[in-house]
Amino acid sequence: MAASYWESTQRKYWTFTKQQLTLERKKVEEAERNLVTMYPLPDRRLLSIYFYHQLSKMARPLGIRQQPLATAQVYVRRFYTKVEIRRTNPALVLATALYLACKMEEYPQHIRMILAEARHCWDTSFNDISKIGECEFTLISEMNSQLILHHPYRSLAELQTQFQLTQEENALAWSIINDHYLTDLPLLHAPHVVAITAMFLAVVLKPTQSGLPVHAAGATNALQALGNARNSPTQGAQNRVQKLVDWLAESSVDMEAVVECTQELISLYEVWESYNDKTCKDQIAKFVKARGLDK
């Protein structure tokens, strides 16, 4: 992507502080207080995990790769900062986000194929292509036509050789970047900060094989290692970890932002342990059916 992140609409209009993001969501919830009270939903991160699983189920048979999938996840997260989820049919929103993301990432899919996979995935009754067209217009409108995204994958590709990541470490860093789309980090931090966090975690966690799962305890240990390396740079810090910390100290990258990203991922891995697919599905189905949003 030729355009600079620093001049992008992503940075100017879709990067928030935690306080700003909380305020935006509070405004949306207050405007729909009755719906919020009537139809309780799981933790936002648990919903994100469920949405990711549903998007993956739609994407897999169509051969859709990770970047369009990531773009769809960000579109969904942006949309739901502006629109209360209980006013929508998430099946339709996710299908439309995936359809739009594929077009934007130059991997277009026929609308009928997306619709077919959505119906199979969600066991939903909506079968009118025009609904996806209408929802697409709404998505674009709520995002103010600001659809170009910068992802951390490019920064990872540019920096991995500099820090001499092994193939396994690179795979783990890629996996951690995938995980960050289940959190608010795409709305809070620049892509390069997320990529650096992923590399740091990958180096500290020392994967023994590609695809090693990350968990809260491991990420917490990595956070402690970061603190140790910052506070005692000459006392026992591993060479490659120290190289990363030294590079951060000499660069313009905000070290506190890396710490915050790590903490956000720890929080995700902790809540992931309580994830239950059926609970999310049932609670979404409750308001969708009660409000006739599946028609």
PDB file of C-alpha atoms in Angstrom:
ATOM      1  CA  MET A   1       0.000   0.000   0.000  1.00  0.00           C
ATOM      2  CA  ALA A   2       1.573   3.248  -1.143  1.00  0.00           C
ATOM      3  CA  ALA A   3      -0.310   5.656   1.128  1.00  0.00           C
ATOM      4  CA  SER A   4       1.262   6.549   4.474  1.00  0.00           C
ATOM      5  CA  TYR A   5      -0.411   5.429   7.672  1.00  0.00           C
ATOM      6  CA  TRP A   6       0.457   8.791   9.212  1.00  0.00           C
ATOM      7  CA  GLU A   7      -1.664  10.600   6.635  1.00  0.00           C
ATOM      8  CA  SER A   8      -4.422   7.985   6.570  1.00  0.00           C
ATOM      9  CA  THR A   9      -8.056   8.282   7.610  1.00  0.00           C
ATOM     10  CA  GLN A  10      -7.335   5.328   9.900  1.00  0.00           C
ATOM     11  CA  ARG A  11      -5.001   7.449  11.991  1.00  0.00           C
ATOM     12  CA  LYS A  12      -6.955  10.707  11.710  1.00  0.00           C
ATOM     13  CA  TYR A  13     -10.475   9.435  12.354  1.00  0.00           C
ATOM     14  CA  TRP A  14     -10.368   5.842  13.583  1.00  0.00           C
ATOM     15  CA  THR A  15      -7.632   5.808  16.215  1.00  0.00           C
ATOM     16  CA  PHE A  16      -8.906   6.625  19.706  1.00  0.00           C
ATOM     17  CA  THR A  17      -7.650   6.812  23.247  1.00  0.00           C
ATOM     18  CA  LYS A  18      -9.267   4.311  25.619  1.00  0.00           C
ATOM     19  CA  GLN A  19     -11.262   7.133  27.178  1.00  0.00           C
ATOM     20  CA  GLN A  20     -12.541   8.346  23.813  1.00  0.00           C
ATOM     21  CA  LEU A  21     -13.553   4.831  22.764  1.00  0.00           C
ATOM     22  CA  THR A  22     -15.361   4.234  26.048  1.00  0.00           C
ATOM     23  CA  LEU A  23     -17.226   7.519  25.629  1.00  0.00           C
ATOM     24  CA  GLU A  24     -18.263   6.656  22.061  1.00  0.00           C
ATOM     25  CA  ARG A  25     -19.666   3.319  23.169  1.00  0.00           C
ATOM     26  CA  LYS A  26     -21.377   4.833  26.179  1.00  0.00           C
ATOM     27  CA  LYS A  27     -23.199   7.297  23.914  1.00  0.00           C
ATOM     28  CA  VAL A  28     -24.454   4.447  21.723  1.00  0.00           C
ATOM     29  CA  GLU A  29     -25.597   2.382  24.711  1.00  0.00           C
ATOM     30  CA  GLU A  30     -27.316   5.321  26.404  1.00  0.00           C
ATOM     31  CA  ALA A  31     -29.292   6.014  23.243  1.00  0.00           C
ATOM     32  CA  GLU A  32     -30.602   2.421  23.325  1.00  0.00           C
ATOM     33  CA  ARG A  33     -30.774   1.896  27.093  1.00  0.00           C
ATOM     34  CA  ASN A  34     -33.983  -0.178  26.962  1.00  0.00           C
ATOM     35  CA  LEU A  35     -32.533  -2.626  24.432  1.00  0.00           C
ATOM     36  CA  VAL A  36     -29.261  -2.906  26.351  1.00  0.00           C
ATOM     37  CA  THR A  37     -31.144  -3.707  29.562  1.00  0.00           C
ATOM     38  CA  MET A  38     -33.582  -6.117  27.932  1.00  0.00           C
ATOM     39  CA  TYR A  39     -31.000  -8.168  26.014  1.00  0.00           C
ATOM     40  CA  PRO A  40     -27.746  -8.629  27.966  1.00  0.00           C
ATOM     41  CA  LEU A  41     -24.746  -9.782  25.964  1.00  0.00           C
ATOM     42  CA  PRO A  42     -21.417 -11.433  26.862  1.00  0.00           C
ATOM     43  CA  ASP A  43     -18.157  -9.530  27.273  1.00  0.00           C
ATOM     44  CA  ARG A  44     -17.268  -7.630  24.093  1.00  0.00           C
ATOM     45  CA  ARG A  45     -14.113  -9.735  23.657  1.00  0.00           C
ATOM     46  CA  LEU A  46     -16.135 -12.953  23.816  1.00  0.00           C
ATOM     47  CA  LEU A  47     -18.429 -11.594  21.115  1.00  0.00           C
ATOM     48  CA  SER A  48     -15.345 -10.750  19.049  1.00  0.00           C
ATOM     49  CA  ILE A  49     -14.140 -14.351  19.342  1.00  0.00           C
ATOM     50  CA  TYR A  50     -17.561 -15.597  18.251  1.00  0.00           C
ATOM     51  CA  PHE A  51     -17.676 -13.162  15.320  1.00  0.00           C
ATOM     52  CA  TYR A  52     -14.185 -14.240  14.252  1.00  0.00           C
ATOM     53  CA  HIS A  53     -15.239 -17.887  14.274  1.00  0.00           C
ATOM     54  CA  GLN A  54     -18.288 -17.060  12.158  1.00  0.00           C
ATOM     55  CA  LEU A  55     -16.290 -14.956   9.708  1.00  0.00           C
ATOM     56  CA  SER A  56     -13.711 -17.743   9.413  1.00  0.00           C
ATOM     57  CA  LYS A  57     -16.436 -20.285   8.664  1.00  0.00           C
ATOM     58  CA  MET A  58     -17.701 -18.081   5.849  1.00  0.00           C
ATOM     59  CA  ALA A  59     -14.214 -17.301   4.531  1.00  0.00           C
ATOM     60  CA  ARG A  60     -12.696 -20.780   4.548  1.00  0.00           C
ATOM     61  CA  PRO A  61     -14.790 -22.411   1.785  1.00  0.00           C
ATOM     62  CA  LEU A  62     -14.239 -19.355  -0.421  1.00  0.00           C
ATOM     63  CA  GLY A  63     -10.462 -19.409   0.032  1.00  0.00           C
ATOM     64  CA  ILE A  64     -10.450 -15.906   1.522  1.00  0.00           C
ATOM     65  CA  ARG A  65      -7.071 -15.092   3.055  1.00  0.00           C
ATOM     66  CA  GLN A  66      -6.200 -13.511   6.379  1.00  0.00           C
ATOM     67  CA  GLN A  67      -5.943  -9.856   5.362  1.00  0.00           C
ATOM     68  CA  PRO A  68      -9.497  -9.523   3.966  1.00  0.00           C
ATOM     69  CA  LEU A  69     -10.683 -11.388   7.062  1.00  0.00           C
ATOM     70  CA  ALA A  70      -8.800  -8.920   9.278  1.00  0.00           C
ATOM     71  CA  THR A  71     -10.238  -5.988   7.353  1.00  0.00           C
ATOM     72  CA  ALA A  72     -13.751  -7.370   7.861  1.00  0.00           C
ATOM     73  CA  GLN A  73     -13.108  -7.664  11.603  1.00  0.00           C
ATOM     74  CA  VAL A  74     -12.045  -4.018  11.799  1.00  0.00           C
ATOM     75  CA  TYR A  75     -15.083  -2.916   9.778  1.00  0.00           C
ATOM     76  CA  VAL A  76     -17.363  -4.758  12.212  1.00  0.00           C
ATOM     77  CA  ARG A  77     -15.620  -3.194  15.209  1.00  0.00           C
ATOM     78  CA  ARG A  78     -15.830   0.294  13.722  1.00  0.00           C
ATOM     79  CA  PHE A  79     -19.498  -0.157  12.814  1.00  0.00           C
ATOM     80  CA  TYR A  80     -20.421  -1.246  16.310  1.00  0.00           C
ATOM     81  CA  THR A  81     -18.788   1.824  17.822  1.00  0.00           C
ATOM     82  CA  LYS A  82     -21.430   3.826  15.940  1.00  0.00           C
ATOM     83  CA  VAL A  83     -24.446   1.492  15.968  1.00  0.00           C
ATOM     84  CA  GLU A  84     -25.849  -0.493  18.886  1.00  0.00           C
ATOM     85  CA  ILE A  85     -25.491  -4.197  18.087  1.00  0.00           C
ATOM     86  CA  ARG A  86     -29.004  -4.993  19.316  1.00  0.00           C
ATOM     87  CA  ARG A  87     -30.427  -2.864  16.509  1.00  0.00           C
ATOM     88  CA  THR A  88     -28.837  -5.142  13.909  1.00  0.00           C
ATOM     89  CA  ASN A  89     -28.702  -8.700  12.684  1.00  0.00           C
ATOM     90  CA  PRO A  90     -25.012  -9.566  13.255  1.00  0.00           C
ATOM     91  CA  ALA A  91     -25.197 -12.339  10.635  1.00  0.00           C
ATOM     92  CA  LEU A  92     -26.044  -9.756   7.992  1.00  0.00           C
ATOM     93  CA  VAL A  93     -23.460  -7.256   9.266  1.00  0.00           C
ATOM     94  CA  LEU A  94     -20.663  -9.843   9.272  1.00  0.00           C
ATOM     95  CA  ALA A  95     -21.543 -11.182   5.825  1.00  0.00           C
ATOM     96  CA  THR A  96     -21.641  -7.655   4.438  1.00  0.00           C
ATOM     97  CA  ALA A  97     -18.376  -6.661   6.141  1.00  0.00           C
ATOM     98  CA  LEU A  98     -16.652  -9.684   4.607  1.00  0.00           C
ATOM     99  CA  TYR A  99     -18.085  -8.919   1.176  1.00  0.00           C
ATOM    100  CA  LEU A 100     -16.957  -5.276   1.399  1.00  0.00           C
ATOM    101  CA  ALA A 101     -13.533  -6.183   2.810  1.00  0.00           C
ATOM    102  CA  CYS A 102     -12.879  -8.580  -0.059  1.00  0.00           C
ATOM    103  CA  LYS A 103     -13.605  -5.819  -2.562  1.00  0.00           C
ATOM    104  CA  MET A 104     -11.354  -3.358  -0.750  1.00  0.00           C
ATOM    105  CA  GLU A 105      -8.506  -5.883  -0.487  1.00  0.00           C
ATOM    106  CA  GLU A 106      -8.807  -6.685  -4.216  1.00  0.00           C
ATOM    107  CA  TYR A 107     -10.023 -10.212  -3.560  1.00  0.00           C
ATOM    108  CA  PRO A 108     -13.664  -9.768  -4.663  1.00  0.00           C
ATOM    109  CA  GLN A 109     -16.249 -12.474  -4.052  1.00  0.00           C
ATOM    110  CA  HIS A 110     -19.598 -12.859  -5.764  1.00  0.00           C
ATOM    111  CA  ILE A 111     -22.366 -11.606  -3.534  1.00  0.00           C
ATOM    112  CA  ARG A 112     -24.336 -14.843  -4.022  1.00  0.00           C
ATOM    113  CA  MET A 113     -21.395 -16.880  -2.698  1.00  0.00           C
ATOM    114  CA  ILE A 114     -21.119 -14.711   0.405  1.00  0.00           C
ATOM    115  CA  LEU A 115     -24.874 -14.992   0.954  1.00  0.00           C
ATOM    116  CA  ALA A 116     -24.785 -18.774   0.568  1.00  0.00           C
ATOM    117  CA  GLU A 117     -21.977 -19.154   3.103  1.00  0.00           C
ATOM    118  CA  ALA A 118     -23.710 -16.780   5.522  1.00  0.00           C
ATOM    119  CA  ARG A 119     -26.921 -18.804   5.370  1.00  0.00           C
ATOM    120  CA  HIS A 120     -24.986 -22.035   5.908  1.00  0.00           C
ATOM    121  CA  CYS A 121     -22.884 -20.600   8.727  1.00  0.00           C
ATOM    122  CA  TRP A 122     -25.614 -18.833  10.664  1.00  0.00           C
ATOM    123  CA  ASP A 123     -28.540 -21.075   9.743  1.00  0.00           C
ATOM    124  CA  THR A 124     -30.333 -17.833   8.926  1.00  0.00           C
ATOM    125  CA  SER A 125     -33.428 -17.240   6.903  1.00  0.00           C
ATOM    126  CA  PHE A 126     -32.400 -14.051   5.100  1.00  0.00           C
ATOM    127  CA  ASN A 127     -31.959 -14.918   1.436  1.00  0.00           C
ATOM    128  CA  ASP A 128     -32.355 -11.595  -0.324  1.00  0.00           C
ATOM    129  CA  ILE A 129     -29.199 -10.288  -1.987  1.00  0.00           C
ATOM    130  CA  SER A 130     -30.589  -6.773  -1.728  1.00  0.00           C
ATOM    131  CA  LYS A 131     -30.211  -6.955   2.061  1.00  0.00           C
ATOM    132  CA  ILE A 132     -26.440  -7.234   1.721  1.00  0.00           C
ATOM    133  CA  GLY A 133     -26.511  -4.332  -0.729  1.00  0.00           C
ATOM    134  CA  GLU A 134     -28.493  -2.204   1.717  1.00  0.00           C
ATOM    135  CA  CYS A 135     -26.268  -3.181   4.623  1.00  0.00           C
ATOM    136  CA  GLU A 136     -23.168  -2.412   2.558  1.00  0.00           C
ATOM    137  CA  PHE A 137     -24.456   1.118   2.007  1.00  0.00           C
ATOM    138  CA  THR A 138     -25.059   1.469   5.763  1.00  0.00           C
ATOM    139  CA  LEU A 139     -21.575   0.191   6.621  1.00  0.00           C
ATOM    140  CA  ILE A 140     -19.917   2.569   4.186  1.00  0.00           C
ATOM    141  CA  SER A 141     -22.034   5.446   5.471  1.00  0.00           C
ATOM    142  CA  GLU A 142     -21.261   4.794   9.157  1.00  0.00           C
ATOM    143  CA  MET A 143     -17.545   4.584   8.342  1.00  0.00           C
ATOM    144  CA  ASN A 144     -17.789   7.807   6.285  1.00  0.00           C
ATOM    145  CA  SER A 145     -16.390   5.957   3.240  1.00  0.00           C
ATOM    146  CA  GLN A 146     -13.056   5.645   5.093  1.00  0.00           C
ATOM    147  CA  LEU A 147     -12.332   2.059   4.116  1.00  0.00           C
ATOM    148  CA  ILE A 148      -8.583   1.787   3.478  1.00  0.00           C
ATOM    149  CA  LEU A 149      -6.785  -0.009   6.306  1.00  0.00           C
ATOM    150  CA  HIS A 150      -3.146  -0.365   7.254  1.00  0.00           C
ATOM    151  CA  HIS A 151      -2.411  -3.691   8.932  1.00  0.00           C
ATOM    152  CA  PRO A 152       0.527  -4.773  11.145  1.00  0.00           C
ATOM    153  CA  TYR A 153       1.476  -7.587   8.743  1.00  0.00           C
ATOM    154  CA  ARG A 154       3.495  -5.207   6.563  1.00  0.00           C
ATOM    155  CA  SER A 155       5.455  -3.847   9.531  1.00  0.00           C
ATOM    156  CA  LEU A 156       6.140  -7.416  10.666  1.00  0.00           C
ATOM    157  CA  ALA A 157       7.478  -8.315   7.213  1.00  0.00           C
ATOM    158  CA  GLU A 158       9.745  -5.248   7.205  1.00  0.00           C
ATOM    159  CA  LEU A 159      11.120  -5.763  10.722  1.00  0.00           C
ATOM    160  CA  GLN A 160      11.434  -9.528  11.039  1.00  0.00           C
ATOM    161  CA  THR A 161      14.817  -9.723   9.286  1.00  0.00           C
ATOM    162  CA  GLN A 162      16.204  -6.821  11.343  1.00  0.00           C
ATOM    163  CA  PHE A 163      15.454  -8.738  14.528  1.00  0.00           C
ATOM    164  CA  GLN A 164      16.405 -12.104  13.023  1.00  0.00           C
ATOM    165  CA  LEU A 165      13.145 -13.857  13.819  1.00  0.00           C
ATOM    166  CA  THR A 166      13.174 -17.577  13.228  1.00  0.00           C
ATOM    167  CA  GLN A 167      10.468 -19.114  11.067  1.00  0.00           C
ATOM    168  CA  GLU A 168       8.658 -20.307  14.202  1.00  0.00           C
ATOM    169  CA  GLU A 169       8.881 -16.895  15.869  1.00  0.00           C
ATOM    170  CA  ASN A 170       7.583 -15.198  12.743  1.00  0.00           C
ATOM    171  CA  ALA A 171       4.637 -17.622  12.617  1.00  0.00           C
ATOM    172  CA  LEU A 172       3.849 -16.944  16.270  1.00  0.00           C
ATOM    173  CA  ALA A 173       4.096 -13.168  15.763  1.00  0.00           C
ATOM    174  CA  TRP A 174       1.701 -13.488  12.815  1.00  0.00           C
ATOM    175  CA  SER A 175      -0.684 -15.470  15.029  1.00  0.00           C
ATOM    176  CA  ILE A 176      -0.526 -12.811  17.750  1.00  0.00           C
ATOM    177  CA  ILE A 177      -1.345 -10.122  15.178  1.00  0.00           C
ATOM    178  CA  ASN A 178      -4.353 -12.223  14.145  1.00  0.00           C
ATOM    179  CA  ASP A 179      -5.415 -12.332  17.802  1.00  0.00           C
ATOM    180  CA  HIS A 180      -5.199  -8.578  18.269  1.00  0.00           C
ATOM    181  CA  TYR A 181      -8.205  -8.151  15.951  1.00  0.00           C
ATOM    182  CA  LEU A 182     -10.290  -9.704  18.739  1.00  0.00           C
ATOM    183  CA  THR A 183      -9.457  -6.721  20.958  1.00  0.00           C
ATOM    184  CA  ASP A 184      -9.812  -2.940  20.710  1.00  0.00           C
ATOM    185  CA  LEU A 185      -6.157  -2.577  19.682  1.00  0.00           C
ATOM    186  CA  PRO A 186      -6.937  -1.850  15.990  1.00  0.00           C
ATOM    187  CA  LEU A 187      -8.802   1.235  17.222  1.00  0.00           C
ATOM    188  CA  LEU A 188      -6.199   2.244  19.806  1.00  0.00           C
ATOM    189  CA  HIS A 189      -2.702   1.843  18.364  1.00  0.00           C
ATOM    190  CA  ALA A 190      -0.754   2.191  15.143  1.00  0.00           C
ATOM    191  CA  PRO A 191      -0.085  -1.006  13.157  1.00  0.00           C
ATOM    192  CA  HIS A 192       3.684  -0.857  13.710  1.00  0.00           C
ATOM    193  CA  VAL A 193       3.183  -0.782  17.503  1.00  0.00           C
ATOM    194  CA  VAL A 194       1.101  -3.960  17.297  1.00  0.00           C
ATOM    195  CA  ALA A 195       3.715  -5.611  15.045  1.00  0.00           C
ATOM    196  CA  ILE A 196       6.532  -4.764  17.474  1.00  0.00           C
ATOM    197  CA  THR A 197       4.481  -6.115  20.388  1.00  0.00           C
ATOM    198  CA  ALA A 198       3.867  -9.340  18.477  1.00  0.00           C
ATOM    199  CA  MET A 199       7.574  -9.726  17.701  1.00  0.00           C
ATOM    200  CA  PHE A 200       8.544  -9.093  21.298  1.00  0.00           C
ATOM    201  CA  LEU A 201       6.056 -11.679  22.579  1.00  0.00           C
ATOM    202  CA  ALA A 202       7.210 -14.182  19.968  1.00  0.00           C
ATOM    203  CA  VAL A 203      10.870 -13.805  20.966  1.00  0.00           C
ATOM    204  CA  VAL A 204      10.167 -14.061  24.698  1.00  0.00           C
ATOM    205  CA  LEU A 205       7.793 -17.013  24.403  1.00  0.00           C
ATOM    206  CA  LYS A 206      10.354 -19.033  22.392  1.00  0.00           C
ATOM    207  CA  PRO A 207       8.014 -21.147  20.246  1.00  0.00           C
ATOM    208  CA  THR A 208       9.204 -24.680  19.631  1.00  0.00           C
ATOM    209  CA  GLN A 209       6.872 -25.214  16.723  1.00  0.00           C
ATOM    210  CA  SER A 210       4.815 -23.129  14.320  1.00  0.00           C
ATOM    211  CA  GLY A 211       1.432 -22.164  15.627  1.00  0.00           C
ATOM    212  CA  LEU A 212       2.235 -22.523  19.327  1.00  0.00           C
ATOM    213  CA  PRO A 213      -0.830 -21.124  21.132  1.00  0.00           C
ATOM    214  CA  VAL A 214      -0.396 -18.052  23.295  1.00  0.00           C
ATOM    215  CA  HIS A 215      -2.015 -17.946  26.721  1.00  0.00           C
ATOM    216  CA  ALA A 216      -2.381 -15.403  29.495  1.00  0.00           C
ATOM    217  CA  ALA A 217       0.403 -16.781  31.700  1.00  0.00           C
ATOM    218  CA  GLY A 218       2.912 -16.740  28.847  1.00  0.00           C
ATOM    219  CA  ALA A 219       1.997 -13.206  27.848  1.00  0.00           C
ATOM    220  CA  THR A 220       2.250 -12.100  31.487  1.00  0.00           C
ATOM    221  CA  ASN A 221       5.758 -13.564  31.671  1.00  0.00           C
ATOM    222  CA  ALA A 222       6.646 -11.656  28.513  1.00  0.00           C
ATOM    223  CA  LEU A 223       5.385  -8.431  30.080  1.00  0.00           C
ATOM    224  CA  GLN A 224       7.563  -9.100  33.132  1.00  0.00           C
ATOM    225  CA  ALA A 225      10.542  -9.743  30.858  1.00  0.00           C
ATOM    226  CA  LEU A 226       9.930  -6.406  29.168  1.00  0.00           C
ATOM    227  CA  GLY A 227       9.907  -4.663  32.547  1.00  0.00           C
ATOM    228  CA  ASN A 228      13.085  -6.430  33.645  1.00  0.00           C
ATOM    229  CA  ALA A 229      14.895  -5.521  30.446  1.00  0.00           C
ATOM    230  CA  ARG A 230      13.834  -1.877  30.762  1.00  0.00           C
ATOM    231  CA  ASN A 231      14.770  -1.577  34.438  1.00  0.00           C
ATOM    232  CA  SER A 232      17.950  -3.680  34.457  1.00  0.00           C
ATOM    233  CA  PRO A 233      19.328  -3.634  30.933  1.00  0.00           C
ATOM    234  CA  THR A 234      22.624  -5.283  31.834  1.00  0.00           C
ATOM    235  CA  GLN A 235      21.479  -7.848  34.374  1.00  0.00           C
ATOM    236  CA  GLY A 236      20.578 -11.143  32.802  1.00  0.00           C
ATOM    237  CA  ALA A 237      18.330  -9.946  30.016  1.00  0.00           C
ATOM    238  CA  GLN A 238      18.441 -12.223  26.999  1.00  0.00           C
ATOM    239  CA  ASN A 239      20.426 -10.763  24.122  1.00  0.00           C
ATOM    240  CA  ARG A 240      17.610 -10.727  21.580  1.00  0.00           C
ATOM    241  CA  VAL A 241      15.072  -9.385  24.066  1.00  0.00           C
ATOM    242  CA  GLN A 242      17.536  -6.681  25.057  1.00  0.00           C
ATOM    243  CA  LYS A 243      18.150  -5.865  21.396  1.00  0.00           C
ATOM    244  CA  LEU A 244      14.438  -5.268  20.951  1.00  0.00           C
ATOM    245  CA  VAL A 245      14.263  -3.105  24.091  1.00  0.00           C
ATOM    246  CA  ASP A 246      17.358  -1.118  23.081  1.00  0.00           C
ATOM    247  CA  TRP A 247      15.905  -0.566  19.608  1.00  0.00           C
ATOM    248  CA  LEU A 248      12.648   0.640  21.152  1.00  0.00           C
ATOM    249  CA  ALA A 249      14.504   3.014  23.455  1.00  0.00           C
ATOM    250  CA  GLU A 250      16.407   4.535  20.526  1.00  0.00           C
ATOM    251  CA  SER A 251      13.373   4.733  18.241  1.00  0.00           C
ATOM    252  CA  SER A 252      10.313   6.950  18.397  1.00  0.00           C
ATOM    253  CA  VAL A 253       8.083   4.005  19.313  1.00  0.00           C
ATOM    254  CA  ASP A 254       6.199   4.565  22.546  1.00  0.00           C
ATOM    255  CA  MET A 255       7.328   1.886  24.996  1.00  0.00           C
ATOM    256  CA  GLU A 256       4.223   2.426  27.098  1.00  0.00           C
ATOM    257  CA  ALA A 257       2.100   1.671  24.042  1.00  0.00           C
ATOM    258  CA  VAL A 258       3.878  -1.686  23.669  1.00  0.00           C
ATOM    259  CA  VAL A 259       3.184  -2.415  27.340  1.00  0.00           C
ATOM    260  CA  GLU A 260      -0.471  -1.453  26.875  1.00  0.00           C
ATOM    261  CA  CYS A 261      -0.781  -3.715  23.826  1.00  0.00           C
ATOM    262  CA  THR A 262       0.701  -6.598  25.789  1.00  0.00           C
ATOM    263  CA  GLN A 263      -1.706  -5.994  28.676  1.00  0.00           C
ATOM    264  CA  GLU A 264      -4.664  -5.922  26.281  1.00  0.00           C
ATOM    265  CA  LEU A 265      -3.601  -9.269  24.822  1.00  0.00           C
ATOM    266  CA  ILE A 266      -3.181 -10.747  28.301  1.00  0.00           C
ATOM    267  CA  SER A 267      -6.730  -9.633  29.069  1.00  0.00           C
ATOM    268  CA  LEU A 268      -7.963 -11.310  25.876  1.00  0.00           C
ATOM    269  CA  TYR A 269      -6.249 -14.611  26.663  1.00  0.00           C
ATOM    270  CA  GLU A 270      -7.650 -14.553  30.197  1.00  0.00           C
ATOM    271  CA  VAL A 271     -11.237 -14.008  29.080  1.00  0.00           C
ATOM    272  CA  TRP A 272     -10.818 -16.517  26.231  1.00  0.00           C
ATOM    273  CA  GLU A 273     -10.650 -19.272  28.832  1.00  0.00           C
ATOM    274  CA  SER A 274     -14.322 -18.620  29.656  1.00  0.00           C
ATOM    275  CA  TYR A 275     -15.468 -18.522  26.023  1.00  0.00           C
ATOM    276  CA  ASN A 276     -18.551 -20.554  25.209  1.00  0.00           C
ATOM    277  CA  ASP A 277     -19.742 -20.601  21.626  1.00  0.00           C
ATOM    278  CA  LYS A 278     -23.312 -21.592  22.486  1.00  0.00           C
ATOM    279  CA  THR A 279     -23.752 -18.791  25.021  1.00  0.00           C
ATOM    280  CA  CYS A 280     -22.821 -16.128  22.485  1.00  0.00           C
ATOM    281  CA  LYS A 281     -24.975 -17.729  19.784  1.00  0.00           C
ATOM    282  CA  ASP A 282     -28.033 -18.011  22.040  1.00  0.00           C
ATOM    283  CA  GLN A 283     -27.829 -14.459  23.397  1.00  0.00           C
ATOM    284  CA  ILE A 284     -27.505 -12.990  19.922  1.00  0.00           C
ATOM    285  CA  ALA A 285     -30.340 -15.171  18.606  1.00  0.00           C
ATOM    286  CA  LYS A 286     -32.565 -13.973  21.427  1.00  0.00           C
ATOM    287  CA  PHE A 287     -32.670 -10.322  20.368  1.00  0.00           C
ATOM    288  CA  VAL A 288     -32.485 -11.081  16.642  1.00  0.00           C
ATOM    289  CA  LYS A 289     -35.598 -13.268  16.769  1.00  0.00           C
ATOM    290  CA  ALA A 290     -37.478 -11.162  19.309  1.00  0.00           C
ATOM    291  CA  ARG A 291     -37.050  -8.045  17.204  1.00  0.00           C
ATOM    292  CA  GLY A 292     -37.677  -9.783  13.864  1.00  0.00           C
ATOM    293  CA  LEU A 293     -34.227  -8.886  12.545  1.00  0.00           C
ATOM    294  CA  ASP A 294     -33.818 -12.265  10.830  1.00  0.00           C
ATOM    295  CA  LYS A 295     -36.505 -11.600   8.242  1.00  0.00           C
TER     296      LYS A 295
END
